[in-house]
PDB file of C-alpha atoms in Angstrom:
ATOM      1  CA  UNK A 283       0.000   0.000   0.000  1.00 81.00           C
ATOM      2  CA  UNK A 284       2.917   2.310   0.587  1.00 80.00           C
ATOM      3  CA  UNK A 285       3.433   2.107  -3.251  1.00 86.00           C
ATOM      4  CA  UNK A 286      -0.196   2.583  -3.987  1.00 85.00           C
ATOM      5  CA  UNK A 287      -0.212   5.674  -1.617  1.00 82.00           C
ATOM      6  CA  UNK A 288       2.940   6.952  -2.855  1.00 82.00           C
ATOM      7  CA  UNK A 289       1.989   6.892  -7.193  1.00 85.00           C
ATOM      8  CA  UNK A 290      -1.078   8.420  -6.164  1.00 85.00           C
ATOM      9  CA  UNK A 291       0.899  11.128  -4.463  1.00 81.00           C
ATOM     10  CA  UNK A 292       2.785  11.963  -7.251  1.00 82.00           C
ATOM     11  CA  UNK A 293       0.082  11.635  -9.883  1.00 84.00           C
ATOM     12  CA  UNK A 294      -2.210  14.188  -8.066  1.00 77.00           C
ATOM     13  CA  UNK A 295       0.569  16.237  -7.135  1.00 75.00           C
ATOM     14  CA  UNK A 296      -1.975  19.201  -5.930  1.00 73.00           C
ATOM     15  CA  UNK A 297      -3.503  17.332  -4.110  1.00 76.00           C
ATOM     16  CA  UNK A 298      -1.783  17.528   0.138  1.00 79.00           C
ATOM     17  CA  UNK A 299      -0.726  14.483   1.265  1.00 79.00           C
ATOM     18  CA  UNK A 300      -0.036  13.492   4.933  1.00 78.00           C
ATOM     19  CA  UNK A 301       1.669   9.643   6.018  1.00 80.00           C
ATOM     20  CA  UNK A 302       1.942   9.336   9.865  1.00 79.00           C
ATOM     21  CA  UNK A 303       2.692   5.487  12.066  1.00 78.00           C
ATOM     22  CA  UNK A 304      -0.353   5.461  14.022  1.00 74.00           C
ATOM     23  CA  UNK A 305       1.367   4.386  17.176  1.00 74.00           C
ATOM     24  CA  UNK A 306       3.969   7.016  17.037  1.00 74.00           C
ATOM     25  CA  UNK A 307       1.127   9.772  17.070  1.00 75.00           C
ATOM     26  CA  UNK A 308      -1.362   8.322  19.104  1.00 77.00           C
ATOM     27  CA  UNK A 309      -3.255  11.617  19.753  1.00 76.00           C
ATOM     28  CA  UNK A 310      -3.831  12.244  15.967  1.00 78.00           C
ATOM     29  CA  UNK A 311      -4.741   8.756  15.616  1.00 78.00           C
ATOM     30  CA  UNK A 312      -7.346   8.986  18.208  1.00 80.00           C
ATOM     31  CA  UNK A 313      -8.547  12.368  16.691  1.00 80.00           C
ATOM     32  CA  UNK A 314      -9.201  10.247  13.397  1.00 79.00           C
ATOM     33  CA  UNK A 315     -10.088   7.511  15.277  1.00 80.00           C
ATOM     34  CA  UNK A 316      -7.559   5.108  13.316  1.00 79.00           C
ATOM     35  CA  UNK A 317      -8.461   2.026  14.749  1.00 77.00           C
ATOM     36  CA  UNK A 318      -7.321  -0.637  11.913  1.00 77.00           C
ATOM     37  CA  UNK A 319      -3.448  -0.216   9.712  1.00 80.00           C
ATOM     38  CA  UNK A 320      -3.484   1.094   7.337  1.00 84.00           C
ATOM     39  CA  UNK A 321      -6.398   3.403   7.221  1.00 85.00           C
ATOM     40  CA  UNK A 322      -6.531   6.420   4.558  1.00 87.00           C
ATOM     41  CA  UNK A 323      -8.255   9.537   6.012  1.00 85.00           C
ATOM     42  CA  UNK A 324      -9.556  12.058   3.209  1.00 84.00           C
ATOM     43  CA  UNK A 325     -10.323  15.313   4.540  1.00 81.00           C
ATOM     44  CA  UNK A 326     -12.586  18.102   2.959  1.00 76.00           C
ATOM     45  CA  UNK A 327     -13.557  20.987   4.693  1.00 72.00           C
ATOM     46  CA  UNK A 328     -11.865  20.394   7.287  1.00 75.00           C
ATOM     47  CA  UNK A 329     -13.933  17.079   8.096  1.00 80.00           C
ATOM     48  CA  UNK A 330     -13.596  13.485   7.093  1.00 81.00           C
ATOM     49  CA  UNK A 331     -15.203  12.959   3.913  1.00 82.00           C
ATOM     50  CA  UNK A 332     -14.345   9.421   3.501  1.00 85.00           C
ATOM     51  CA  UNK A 333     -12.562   6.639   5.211  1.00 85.00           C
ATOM     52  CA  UNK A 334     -10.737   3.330   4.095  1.00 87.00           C
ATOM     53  CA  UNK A 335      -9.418   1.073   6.280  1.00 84.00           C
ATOM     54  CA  UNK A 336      -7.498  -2.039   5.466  1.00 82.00           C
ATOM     55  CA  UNK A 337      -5.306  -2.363   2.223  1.00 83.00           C
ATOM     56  CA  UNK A 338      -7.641  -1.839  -0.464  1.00 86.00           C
ATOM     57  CA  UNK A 339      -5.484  -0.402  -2.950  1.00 87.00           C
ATOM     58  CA  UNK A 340      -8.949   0.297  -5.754  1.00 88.00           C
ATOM     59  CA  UNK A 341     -11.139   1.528  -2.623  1.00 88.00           C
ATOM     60  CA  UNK A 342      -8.687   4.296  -2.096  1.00 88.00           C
ATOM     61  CA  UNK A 343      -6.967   4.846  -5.849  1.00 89.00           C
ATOM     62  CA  UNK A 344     -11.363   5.649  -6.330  1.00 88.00           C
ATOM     63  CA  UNK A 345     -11.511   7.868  -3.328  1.00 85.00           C
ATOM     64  CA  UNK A 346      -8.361  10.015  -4.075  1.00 85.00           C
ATOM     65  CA  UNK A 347      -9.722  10.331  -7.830  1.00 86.00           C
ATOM     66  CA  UNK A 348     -13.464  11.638  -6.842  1.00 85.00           C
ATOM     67  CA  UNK A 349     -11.783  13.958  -4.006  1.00 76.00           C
ATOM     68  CA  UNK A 350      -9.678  14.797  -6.818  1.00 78.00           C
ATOM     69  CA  UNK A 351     -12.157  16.078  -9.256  1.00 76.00           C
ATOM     70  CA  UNK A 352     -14.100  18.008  -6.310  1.00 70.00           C
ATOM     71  CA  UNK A 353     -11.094  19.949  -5.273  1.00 61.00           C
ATOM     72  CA  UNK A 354     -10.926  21.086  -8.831  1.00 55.00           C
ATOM     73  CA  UNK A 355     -14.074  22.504  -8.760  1.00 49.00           C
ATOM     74  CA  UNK A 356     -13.967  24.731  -5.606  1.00 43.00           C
ATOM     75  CA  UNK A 357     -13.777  27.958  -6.451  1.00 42.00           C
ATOM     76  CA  UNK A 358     -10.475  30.001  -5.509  1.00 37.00           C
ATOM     77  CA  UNK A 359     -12.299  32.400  -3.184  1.00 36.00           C
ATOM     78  CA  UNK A 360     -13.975  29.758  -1.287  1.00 35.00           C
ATOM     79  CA  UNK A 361     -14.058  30.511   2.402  1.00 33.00           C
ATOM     80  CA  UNK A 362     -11.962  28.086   4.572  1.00 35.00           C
ATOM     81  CA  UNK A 363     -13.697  29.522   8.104  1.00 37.00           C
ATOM     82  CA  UNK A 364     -15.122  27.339  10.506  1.00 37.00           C
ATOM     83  CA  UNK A 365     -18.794  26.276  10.503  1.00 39.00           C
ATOM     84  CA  UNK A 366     -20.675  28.158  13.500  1.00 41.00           C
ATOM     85  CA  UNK A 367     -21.298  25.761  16.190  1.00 46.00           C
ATOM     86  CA  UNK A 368     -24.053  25.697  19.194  1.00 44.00           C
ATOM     87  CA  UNK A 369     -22.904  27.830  21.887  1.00 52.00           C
ATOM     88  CA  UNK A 370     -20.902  25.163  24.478  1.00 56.00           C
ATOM     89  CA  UNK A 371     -21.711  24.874  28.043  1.00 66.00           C
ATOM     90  CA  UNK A 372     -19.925  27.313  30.473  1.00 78.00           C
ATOM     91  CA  UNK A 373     -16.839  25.706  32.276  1.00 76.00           C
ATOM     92  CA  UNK A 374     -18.533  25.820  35.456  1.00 82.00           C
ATOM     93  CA  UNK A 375     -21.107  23.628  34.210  1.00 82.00           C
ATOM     94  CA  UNK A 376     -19.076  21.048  32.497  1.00 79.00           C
ATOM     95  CA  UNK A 377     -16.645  20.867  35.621  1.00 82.00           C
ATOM     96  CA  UNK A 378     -19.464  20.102  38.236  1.00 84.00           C
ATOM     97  CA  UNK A 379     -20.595  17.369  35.273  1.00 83.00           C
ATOM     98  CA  UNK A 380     -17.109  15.861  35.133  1.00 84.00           C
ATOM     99  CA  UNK A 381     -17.468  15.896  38.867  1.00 86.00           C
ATOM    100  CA  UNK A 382     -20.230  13.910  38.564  1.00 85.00           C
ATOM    101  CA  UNK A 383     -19.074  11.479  36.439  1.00 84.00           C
ATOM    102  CA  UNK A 384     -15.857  10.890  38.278  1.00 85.00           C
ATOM    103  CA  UNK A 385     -16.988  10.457  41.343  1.00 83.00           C
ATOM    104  CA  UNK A 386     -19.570   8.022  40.220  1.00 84.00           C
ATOM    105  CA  UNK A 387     -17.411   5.056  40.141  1.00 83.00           C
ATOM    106  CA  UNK A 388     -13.610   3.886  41.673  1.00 85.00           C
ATOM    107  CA  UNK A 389     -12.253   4.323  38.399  1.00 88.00           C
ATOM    108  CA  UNK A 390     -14.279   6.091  35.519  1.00 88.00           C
ATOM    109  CA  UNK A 391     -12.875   5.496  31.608  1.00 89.00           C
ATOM    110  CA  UNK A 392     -13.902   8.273  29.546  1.00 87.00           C
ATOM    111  CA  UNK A 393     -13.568   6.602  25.788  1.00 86.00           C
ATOM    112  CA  UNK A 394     -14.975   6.195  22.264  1.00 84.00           C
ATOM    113  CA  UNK A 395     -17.678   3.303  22.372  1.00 85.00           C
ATOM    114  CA  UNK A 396     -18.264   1.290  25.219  1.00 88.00           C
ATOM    115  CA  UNK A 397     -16.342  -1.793  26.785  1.00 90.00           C
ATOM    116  CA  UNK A 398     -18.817  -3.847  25.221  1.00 90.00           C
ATOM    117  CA  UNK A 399     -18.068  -2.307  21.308  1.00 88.00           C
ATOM    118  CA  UNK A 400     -15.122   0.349  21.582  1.00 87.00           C
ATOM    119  CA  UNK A 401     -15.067   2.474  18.343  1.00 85.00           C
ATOM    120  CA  UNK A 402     -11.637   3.165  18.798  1.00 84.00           C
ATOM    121  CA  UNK A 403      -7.951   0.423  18.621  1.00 85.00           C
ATOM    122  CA  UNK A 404      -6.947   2.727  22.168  1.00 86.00           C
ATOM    123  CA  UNK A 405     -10.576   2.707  23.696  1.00 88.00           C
ATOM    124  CA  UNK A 406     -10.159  -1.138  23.045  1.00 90.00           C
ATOM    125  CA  UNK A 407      -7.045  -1.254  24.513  1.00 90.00           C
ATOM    126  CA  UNK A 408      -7.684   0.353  27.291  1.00 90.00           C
ATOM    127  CA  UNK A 409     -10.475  -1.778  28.423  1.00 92.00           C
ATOM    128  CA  UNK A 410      -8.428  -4.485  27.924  1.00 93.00           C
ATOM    129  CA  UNK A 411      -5.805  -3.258  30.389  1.00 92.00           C
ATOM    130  CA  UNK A 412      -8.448  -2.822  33.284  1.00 92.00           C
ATOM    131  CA  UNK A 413     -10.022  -5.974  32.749  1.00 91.00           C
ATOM    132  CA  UNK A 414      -6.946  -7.745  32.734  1.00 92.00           C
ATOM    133  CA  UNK A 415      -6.438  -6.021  36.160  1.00 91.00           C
ATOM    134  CA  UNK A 416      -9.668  -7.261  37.697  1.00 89.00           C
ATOM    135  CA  UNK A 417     -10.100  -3.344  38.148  1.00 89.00           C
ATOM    136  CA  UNK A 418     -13.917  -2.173  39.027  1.00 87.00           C
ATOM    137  CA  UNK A 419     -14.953   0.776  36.649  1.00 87.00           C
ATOM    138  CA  UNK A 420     -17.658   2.713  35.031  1.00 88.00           C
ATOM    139  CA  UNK A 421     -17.158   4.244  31.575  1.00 88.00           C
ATOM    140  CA  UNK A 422     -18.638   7.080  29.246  1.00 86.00           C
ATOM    141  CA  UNK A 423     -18.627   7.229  25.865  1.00 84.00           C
ATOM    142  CA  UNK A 424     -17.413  10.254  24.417  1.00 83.00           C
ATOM    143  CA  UNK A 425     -18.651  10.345  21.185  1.00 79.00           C
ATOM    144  CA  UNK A 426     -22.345  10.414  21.991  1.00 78.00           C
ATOM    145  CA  UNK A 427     -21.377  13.452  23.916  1.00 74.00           C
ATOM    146  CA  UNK A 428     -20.987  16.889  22.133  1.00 69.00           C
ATOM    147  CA  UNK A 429     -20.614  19.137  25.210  1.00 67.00           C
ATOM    148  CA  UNK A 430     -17.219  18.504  26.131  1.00 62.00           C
ATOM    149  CA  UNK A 431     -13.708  17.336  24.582  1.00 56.00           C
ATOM    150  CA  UNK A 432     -11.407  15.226  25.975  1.00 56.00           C
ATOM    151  CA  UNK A 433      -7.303  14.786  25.239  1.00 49.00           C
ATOM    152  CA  UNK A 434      -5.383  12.237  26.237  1.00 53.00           C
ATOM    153  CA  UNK A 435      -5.355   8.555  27.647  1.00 68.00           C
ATOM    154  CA  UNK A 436      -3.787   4.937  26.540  1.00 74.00           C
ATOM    155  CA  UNK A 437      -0.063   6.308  26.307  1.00 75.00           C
ATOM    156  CA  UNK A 438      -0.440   7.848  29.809  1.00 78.00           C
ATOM    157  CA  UNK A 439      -2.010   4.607  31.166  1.00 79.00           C
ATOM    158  CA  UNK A 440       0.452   2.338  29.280  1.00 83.00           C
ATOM    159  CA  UNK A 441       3.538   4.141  31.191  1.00 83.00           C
ATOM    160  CA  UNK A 442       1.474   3.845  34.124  1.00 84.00           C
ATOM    161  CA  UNK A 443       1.223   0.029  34.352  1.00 85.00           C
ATOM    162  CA  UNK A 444       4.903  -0.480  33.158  1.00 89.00           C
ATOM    163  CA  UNK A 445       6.356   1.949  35.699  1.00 91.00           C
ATOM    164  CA  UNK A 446       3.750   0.008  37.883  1.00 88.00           C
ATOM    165  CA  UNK A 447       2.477   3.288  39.503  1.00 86.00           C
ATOM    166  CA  UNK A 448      -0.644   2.409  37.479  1.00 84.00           C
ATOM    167  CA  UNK A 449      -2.017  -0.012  40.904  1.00 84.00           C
ATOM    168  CA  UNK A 450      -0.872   2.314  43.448  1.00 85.00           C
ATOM    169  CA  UNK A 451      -3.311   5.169  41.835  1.00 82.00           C
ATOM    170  CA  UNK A 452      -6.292   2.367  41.898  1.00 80.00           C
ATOM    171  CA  UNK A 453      -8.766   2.559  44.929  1.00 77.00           C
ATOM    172  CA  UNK A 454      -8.242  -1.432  46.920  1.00 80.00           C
ATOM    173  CA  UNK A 455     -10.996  -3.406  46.182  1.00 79.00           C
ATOM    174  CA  UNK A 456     -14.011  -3.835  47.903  1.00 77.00           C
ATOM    175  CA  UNK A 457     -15.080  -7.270  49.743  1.00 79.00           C
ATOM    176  CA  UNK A 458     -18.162  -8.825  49.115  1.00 83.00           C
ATOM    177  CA  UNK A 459     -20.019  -7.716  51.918  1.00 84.00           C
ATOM    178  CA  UNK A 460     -18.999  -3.957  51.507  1.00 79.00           C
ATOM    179  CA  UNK A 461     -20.114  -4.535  48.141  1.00 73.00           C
ATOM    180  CA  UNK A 462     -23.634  -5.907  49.351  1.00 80.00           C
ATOM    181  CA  UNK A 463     -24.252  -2.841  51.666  1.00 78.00           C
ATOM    182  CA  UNK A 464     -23.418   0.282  49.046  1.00 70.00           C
ATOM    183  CA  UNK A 465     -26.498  -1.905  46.846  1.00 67.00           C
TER     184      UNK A 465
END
C-alpha cells in the first residue's frame, strides 16, 4: 500500500498528502479515530469525507480520484472559516458534570464506544488493560457526547502500568459484603 499511496501522491501532485505510524502519534490517531493499519483519512472541509481502512489499494486509488475532481471545482475564493457551532456549556457547568461522572465510580474510563463495542484500537485497549487487572470501573462514551472534549489517555495509562504506579493510583478493592451494603 505504501506504493499505492505513494503513485497516487505523485500523480495528483496538488492534491496535500499526509503519512503518519499510528502508534507514534497516538493523539492524531485517536482524533481520526484510526483504529485498523493502514487506514486512509480524506479530509474536505476540514472534516472526514471518507474513510478506508485495510489495504484496499482500488477503494482508495477511487476515493483520491473523486476527491480529486471536487477539489478542482472549488472555487479560488472559497471561504476556509469554521462552521458556527451551538454555543458550548460554560466551564462551570461542564466541571461540576465531570465531577459527577468521576466520582460516580472507583475508576471512571472516559472513551470512544463502550467496553462492550469500543469504536476506537486505544478505547479497546484500554479496556483491555483494566479488565486484565480485575479493576472495578464505570465508563462514558465520548462520542455520543458533544458538550465537552477530551485529550489524552492509553499512552499515559500504558507508562502507568509499566512503571507500575498504574495499581498504586487504583482505589483497593471492595469485599463482598462492603459490596452488598453500598447496593
Amino acid at each position: 500500500m505504501n506504493q499505492v499511496f505513494d503513485e497516487l501522491s505523485r500523480k495528483f501532485s496538488t492534491l496535500p498528502f499526509l503519512k503518519i505510524e499510528a502508534e507514534e502519534l497516538p493523539d492524531i490517531s485517536e482524533l481520526y479515530e484510526v483504529a485498523a493499519v493502514p487506514t486512509f483519512v480524506i479530509i474536505r472541509d476540514r472534516k472526514v469525507a471518507e474513510r478506508i481502512e485495510g489495504a484496499n489499494a482500488p477503494a482508495l486509488t477511487s476515493a483520491v480520484e473523486k476527491f480529486s475532481k471536487l477539489s478542482a471545482q472549488v472555487p479560488a475564493t472559497a471561504s476556509l472559516a469554521k462552521p458556527t457551532q451551538a454555543p458550548a456549556a460554560t466551564k462551570e457547568q461542564l466541571v461540576s458534570r465531570l465531577r459527577s461522572l468521576v466520582s460516580s465510580q472507583p475508576v471512571m474510563l472516559f472513551m470512544k464506544g463502550t467496553p462492550e463495542a469500543p469504536r476506537c484500537g486505544f478505547s479497546r485497549q484500554l479496556v483491555e488493560i483494566l479488565s486484565d487487572l480485575n479493576v472495578t470501573y464505570g465508563s462514558f462514551d465520548i462520542l455520543a457526547d458533544e458538550e465537552g472534549e477530551l485529550v489524552g489517555g492509553l499512552d499515559i495509562v500504558k507508562e502507568l502500568v509499566a512503571s507500575g504506579e498504574f495499581k498504586t493510583m487504583l482505589p483497593p478493592p471492595e469485599d463482598l459484603e462492603t459490596r452488598l451494603k453500598r447496593l
